[in-house]
Amino acid sequence: GESVGLHLPTLSVQEGDNSIINCAYSNSASDYFIWYKQESGKGPQFIIDIRSNMDKRQGQRVTVLLNKTVKHLSLQIAATQPGDSAVYFCAEGYSGGYQKVTFGTGTKLQVIP
Amino acid sequence: ETGVTQSPTHLIKTRGQQVTLRCSSQSGHNTVSWYQQALGQGPQFIFQYYREEENGRGNFPPRFSGLQFPNYSSELNVNALELDDSALYLCASSFGTQNTEAFFGQGTRLTVV
């Protein structure tokens, strides 16, 4: 079956450093991947997505890398700020049908001031 | 703010009861997806509604049902509540079924006692 998982459940980073959050997926048919940020008491917030025909995509202070060979993606956050503290989820989806995305269990990012 | 609103924000129900949760999608969006998020877990896809019809369903029993109205708002109904139904219920709206950028509401926290 399909599944999305994360290597590290909790990540502590010093303010100003770069953060890297990793994610493994298992469904070879997935053709897009999304990173969400979820703050306490809120719904997931879209950060960035990447299609399977790309291996890198950059946004504002964030970069997503996709390695289809080993079914791995990562989210890099540059110059991590206290406001980045949250739980981060990767999610995978298949655009051939309805928009169902499968979420992983999440990584909690703690930014140390 | 995403423009997706859910009501109520919190709800306590007794096992065996029925519950209806509501979601107003963002203006211009015609697709609503519902997710269940247990504590410490990633959201799990329940189903999606597109143009008032169910467009896909996850691994949830039939006692989870939904509706979408002409204005694209949506309801999630759960019958015969079980203790394990206690979770945060999230709705996400998007335009079309292929759009990866879905916007989530803040969720409804359901507690079954």
Short mmCIF file of C-alpha atoms in Angstrom, two decimals:
data_model
loop_
_atom_site.label_atom_id
_atom_site.label_comp_id
_atom_site.label_asym_id
_atom_site.label_seq_id
_atom_site.Cartn_x
_atom_site.Cartn_y
_atom_site.Cartn_z
CA GLY A 1 0.00 0.00 0.00
CA GLU A 2 0.99 3.60 -0.15
CA SER A 3 2.64 5.28 2.78
CA VAL A 4 4.60 8.37 3.62
CA GLY A 5 6.95 8.46 6.54
CA LEU A 6 9.52 10.70 8.13
CA HIS A 7 12.95 9.84 9.47
CA LEU A 8 13.03 12.24 12.43
CA PRO A 9 10.04 12.91 14.64
CA THR A 10 11.63 15.97 16.33
CA LEU A 11 14.23 18.39 15.06
CA SER A 12 15.81 21.11 17.18
CA VAL A 13 17.60 23.90 15.35
CA GLN A 14 19.35 27.05 16.48
CA GLU A 15 17.76 30.27 15.25
CA GLY A 16 19.52 31.41 12.10
CA ASP A 17 20.70 27.95 11.11
CA ASN A 18 19.33 26.00 8.18
CA SER A 19 16.84 23.19 8.81
CA ILE A 20 16.46 20.02 6.81
CA ILE A 21 13.40 17.84 7.23
CA ASN A 22 13.39 14.49 5.48
CA CYS A 23 10.63 12.27 4.21
CA ALA A 24 10.42 8.86 2.56
CA TYR A 25 7.54 7.74 0.38
CA SER A 26 6.67 4.34 -0.98
CA ASN A 27 4.09 4.81 -3.75
CA SER A 28 5.90 4.87 -7.08
CA ALA A 29 2.76 6.16 -8.77
CA SER A 30 2.79 9.40 -6.78
CA ASP A 31 3.52 12.26 -9.10
CA TYR A 32 3.35 15.25 -6.82
CA PHE A 33 4.51 15.98 -3.33
CA ILE A 34 3.59 18.72 -0.91
CA TRP A 35 5.04 20.10 2.27
CA TYR A 36 2.65 21.47 4.88
CA LYS A 37 3.31 23.39 8.07
CA GLN A 38 0.91 22.95 10.96
CA GLU A 39 1.01 25.21 13.96
CA SER A 40 -0.71 24.29 17.18
CA GLY A 41 -4.47 24.68 16.94
CA LYS A 42 -4.45 25.37 13.21
CA GLY A 43 -4.98 23.45 10.03
CA PRO A 44 -2.08 22.52 7.75
CA GLN A 45 -0.69 25.39 5.72
CA PHE A 46 0.64 24.79 2.22
CA ILE A 47 4.36 25.58 1.95
CA ILE A 48 5.58 24.27 -1.35
CA ASP A 49 4.94 21.45 -3.79
CA ILE A 50 6.95 19.65 -6.42
CA ARG A 51 5.99 17.53 -9.39
CA SER A 52 7.71 14.24 -10.07
CA ASN A 53 9.28 15.61 -13.26
CA MET A 54 11.36 17.99 -11.16
CA ASP A 55 14.11 17.32 -8.63
CA LYS A 56 14.31 20.73 -7.02
CA ARG A 57 12.03 23.65 -6.42
CA GLN A 58 12.66 26.81 -4.48
CA GLY A 59 10.35 29.16 -2.69
CA GLN A 60 10.83 31.93 -0.22
CA ARG A 61 13.46 30.60 2.22
CA VAL A 62 12.41 27.04 1.41
CA THR A 63 13.71 24.47 -1.02
CA VAL A 64 12.25 21.04 -1.71
CA LEU A 65 14.43 18.30 -3.15
CA LEU A 66 13.03 15.15 -4.69
CA ASN A 67 15.00 11.98 -5.30
CA LYS A 68 12.76 9.53 -7.10
CA THR A 69 15.46 6.88 -7.26
CA VAL A 70 15.37 6.36 -3.50
CA LYS A 71 11.85 7.76 -3.01
CA HIS A 72 12.99 10.55 -0.77
CA LEU A 73 12.20 14.20 -0.45
CA SER A 74 13.41 16.90 1.83
CA LEU A 75 12.45 20.38 2.90
CA GLN A 76 15.20 22.86 3.53
CA ILE A 77 14.45 26.02 5.46
CA ALA A 78 17.08 28.71 5.29
CA ALA A 79 17.86 30.96 8.25
CA THR A 80 15.33 29.28 10.51
CA GLN A 81 13.25 31.67 12.59
CA PRO A 82 11.22 31.14 15.78
CA GLY A 83 8.05 31.46 13.67
CA ASP A 84 9.11 28.34 11.81
CA SER A 85 8.47 26.23 14.91
CA ALA A 86 5.67 23.86 13.96
CA VAL A 87 4.97 20.33 12.80
CA TYR A 88 5.88 19.73 9.19
CA PHE A 89 4.18 17.11 7.06
CA CYS A 90 5.13 15.78 3.71
CA ALA A 91 2.30 14.45 1.59
CA GLU A 92 2.16 12.59 -1.67
CA GLY A 93 -0.52 12.48 -4.30
CA TYR A 94 -1.40 11.11 -7.70
CA SER A 95 -2.90 13.52 -10.19
CA GLY A 96 -4.39 10.79 -12.35
CA GLY A 97 -7.48 10.59 -10.21
CA TYR A 98 -9.13 12.63 -7.56
CA GLN A 99 -7.02 14.78 -5.34
CA LYS A 100 -6.26 12.47 -2.47
CA VAL A 101 -3.04 13.17 -0.66
CA THR A 102 -1.43 10.81 1.80
CA PHE A 103 0.23 12.49 4.75
CA GLY A 104 3.12 11.28 6.80
CA THR A 105 3.18 11.40 10.60
CA GLY A 106 5.02 14.71 10.80
CA THR A 107 8.25 16.19 12.14
CA LYS A 108 8.20 18.70 14.92
CA LEU A 109 10.64 21.55 14.33
CA GLN A 110 11.79 23.38 17.45
CA VAL A 111 13.71 26.58 16.92
CA ILE A 112 16.02 27.51 19.78
CA PRO A 113 16.35 31.29 20.18
CA GLU B 1 -6.21 33.17 7.00
CA THR B 2 -7.17 30.73 4.26
CA GLY B 3 -10.81 31.70 3.83
CA VAL B 4 -11.90 28.18 4.72
CA THR B 5 -14.07 28.16 7.82
CA GLN B 6 -15.24 25.21 9.86
CA SER B 7 -17.87 24.96 12.55
CA PRO B 8 -18.04 24.23 15.33
CA THR B 9 -14.45 24.56 16.55
CA HIS B 10 -14.95 22.12 19.40
CA LEU B 11 -17.57 19.49 20.06
CA ILE B 12 -18.19 16.82 22.68
CA LYS B 13 -20.46 13.91 21.85
CA THR B 14 -21.45 10.66 23.51
CA ARG B 15 -20.66 7.29 21.99
CA GLY B 16 -23.48 6.17 19.69
CA GLN B 17 -24.60 9.68 18.84
CA GLN B 18 -24.49 11.34 15.43
CA VAL B 19 -22.56 14.50 14.54
CA THR B 20 -22.55 16.98 11.65
CA LEU B 21 -19.53 19.14 10.93
CA ARG B 22 -19.60 22.04 8.50
CA CYS B 23 -17.14 23.63 6.13
CA SER B 24 -17.34 26.76 4.02
CA SER B 25 -14.87 26.64 1.17
CA GLN B 26 -12.76 29.50 -0.06
CA SER B 27 -14.41 31.75 -2.61
CA GLY B 28 -13.93 30.35 -6.11
CA HIS B 29 -13.18 26.83 -4.93
CA ASN B 30 -15.45 23.98 -6.03
CA THR B 31 -13.76 21.01 -4.36
CA VAL B 32 -13.81 20.08 -0.70
CA SER B 33 -11.84 17.27 0.89
CA TRP B 34 -12.28 16.03 4.44
CA TYR B 35 -9.52 14.61 6.65
CA GLN B 36 -9.37 13.06 10.10
CA GLN B 37 -6.31 13.86 12.18
CA ALA B 38 -5.73 11.84 15.32
CA LEU B 39 -3.49 13.32 17.98
CA GLY B 40 0.15 13.16 16.96
CA GLN B 41 -0.66 11.80 13.50
CA GLY B 42 -0.90 13.14 10.01
CA PRO B 43 -4.31 13.83 8.48
CA GLN B 44 -6.05 10.83 6.92
CA PHE B 45 -8.18 11.34 3.81
CA ILE B 46 -11.87 10.61 4.35
CA PHE B 47 -13.45 11.72 1.06
CA GLN B 48 -13.63 14.47 -1.50
CA TYR B 49 -16.60 16.29 -2.99
CA TYR B 50 -16.50 17.93 -6.37
CA ARG B 51 -19.51 19.74 -7.81
CA GLU B 52 -21.81 18.22 -5.20
CA GLU B 53 -20.77 14.62 -5.80
CA GLU B 54 -18.41 12.33 -3.92
CA ASN B 55 -15.31 12.12 -6.04
CA GLY B 56 -13.16 9.74 -4.05
CA ARG B 57 -13.08 8.04 -0.68
CA GLY B 58 -10.45 6.84 1.74
CA ASN B 59 -10.57 3.86 4.05
CA PHE B 60 -13.45 4.97 6.24
CA PRO B 61 -16.69 3.07 6.97
CA PRO B 62 -20.06 4.08 5.50
CA ARG B 63 -21.12 5.73 8.75
CA PHE B 64 -18.89 8.58 7.57
CA SER B 65 -20.90 10.43 4.93
CA GLY B 66 -20.94 13.85 3.41
CA LEU B 67 -22.71 16.42 1.33
CA GLN B 68 -21.70 19.33 -0.82
CA PHE B 69 -24.13 22.14 -1.52
CA PRO B 70 -24.57 24.32 -4.62
CA ASN B 71 -22.46 27.05 -2.99
CA TYR B 72 -19.73 24.39 -2.55
CA SER B 73 -19.91 24.37 1.22
CA SER B 74 -19.87 20.90 2.69
CA GLU B 75 -20.93 18.78 5.63
CA LEU B 76 -19.35 15.72 7.18
CA ASN B 77 -21.75 13.42 9.02
CA VAL B 78 -20.66 10.64 11.33
CA ASN B 79 -23.21 8.18 12.68
CA ALA B 80 -22.92 5.79 15.62
CA LEU B 81 -19.93 7.61 17.06
CA GLU B 82 -17.14 5.54 18.54
CA LEU B 83 -14.47 6.60 21.01
CA ASP B 84 -11.84 6.27 18.27
CA ASP B 85 -13.63 8.92 16.23
CA SER B 86 -12.19 11.50 18.62
CA ALA B 87 -9.92 13.59 16.43
CA LEU B 88 -9.43 16.88 14.64
CA TYR B 89 -11.54 16.96 11.49
CA LEU B 90 -10.14 19.13 8.73
CA CYS B 91 -11.64 20.27 5.49
CA ALA B 92 -9.61 21.56 2.60
CA SER B 93 -10.88 23.43 -0.41
CA SER B 94 -9.36 23.76 -3.85
CA PHE B 95 -10.30 24.56 -7.40
CA GLY B 96 -10.77 21.41 -9.42
CA THR B 97 -9.66 17.96 -8.45
CA GLN B 98 -6.13 18.22 -9.79
CA ASN B 99 -5.05 21.35 -7.99
CA THR B 100 -2.37 20.52 -5.50
CA GLU B 101 -2.70 23.75 -3.55
CA ALA B 102 -5.54 23.03 -1.18
CA PHE B 103 -6.35 25.41 1.66
CA PHE B 104 -7.26 23.96 5.02
CA GLY B 105 -9.63 25.24 7.64
CA GLN B 106 -8.68 25.38 11.31
CA GLY B 107 -10.52 22.13 11.99
CA THR B 108 -13.18 20.87 14.35
CA ARG B 109 -11.97 19.11 17.47
CA LEU B 110 -14.39 16.25 18.17
CA THR B 111 -14.27 14.42 21.47
CA VAL B 112 -16.36 11.28 21.91
CA VAL B 113 -16.96 10.21 25.50
#
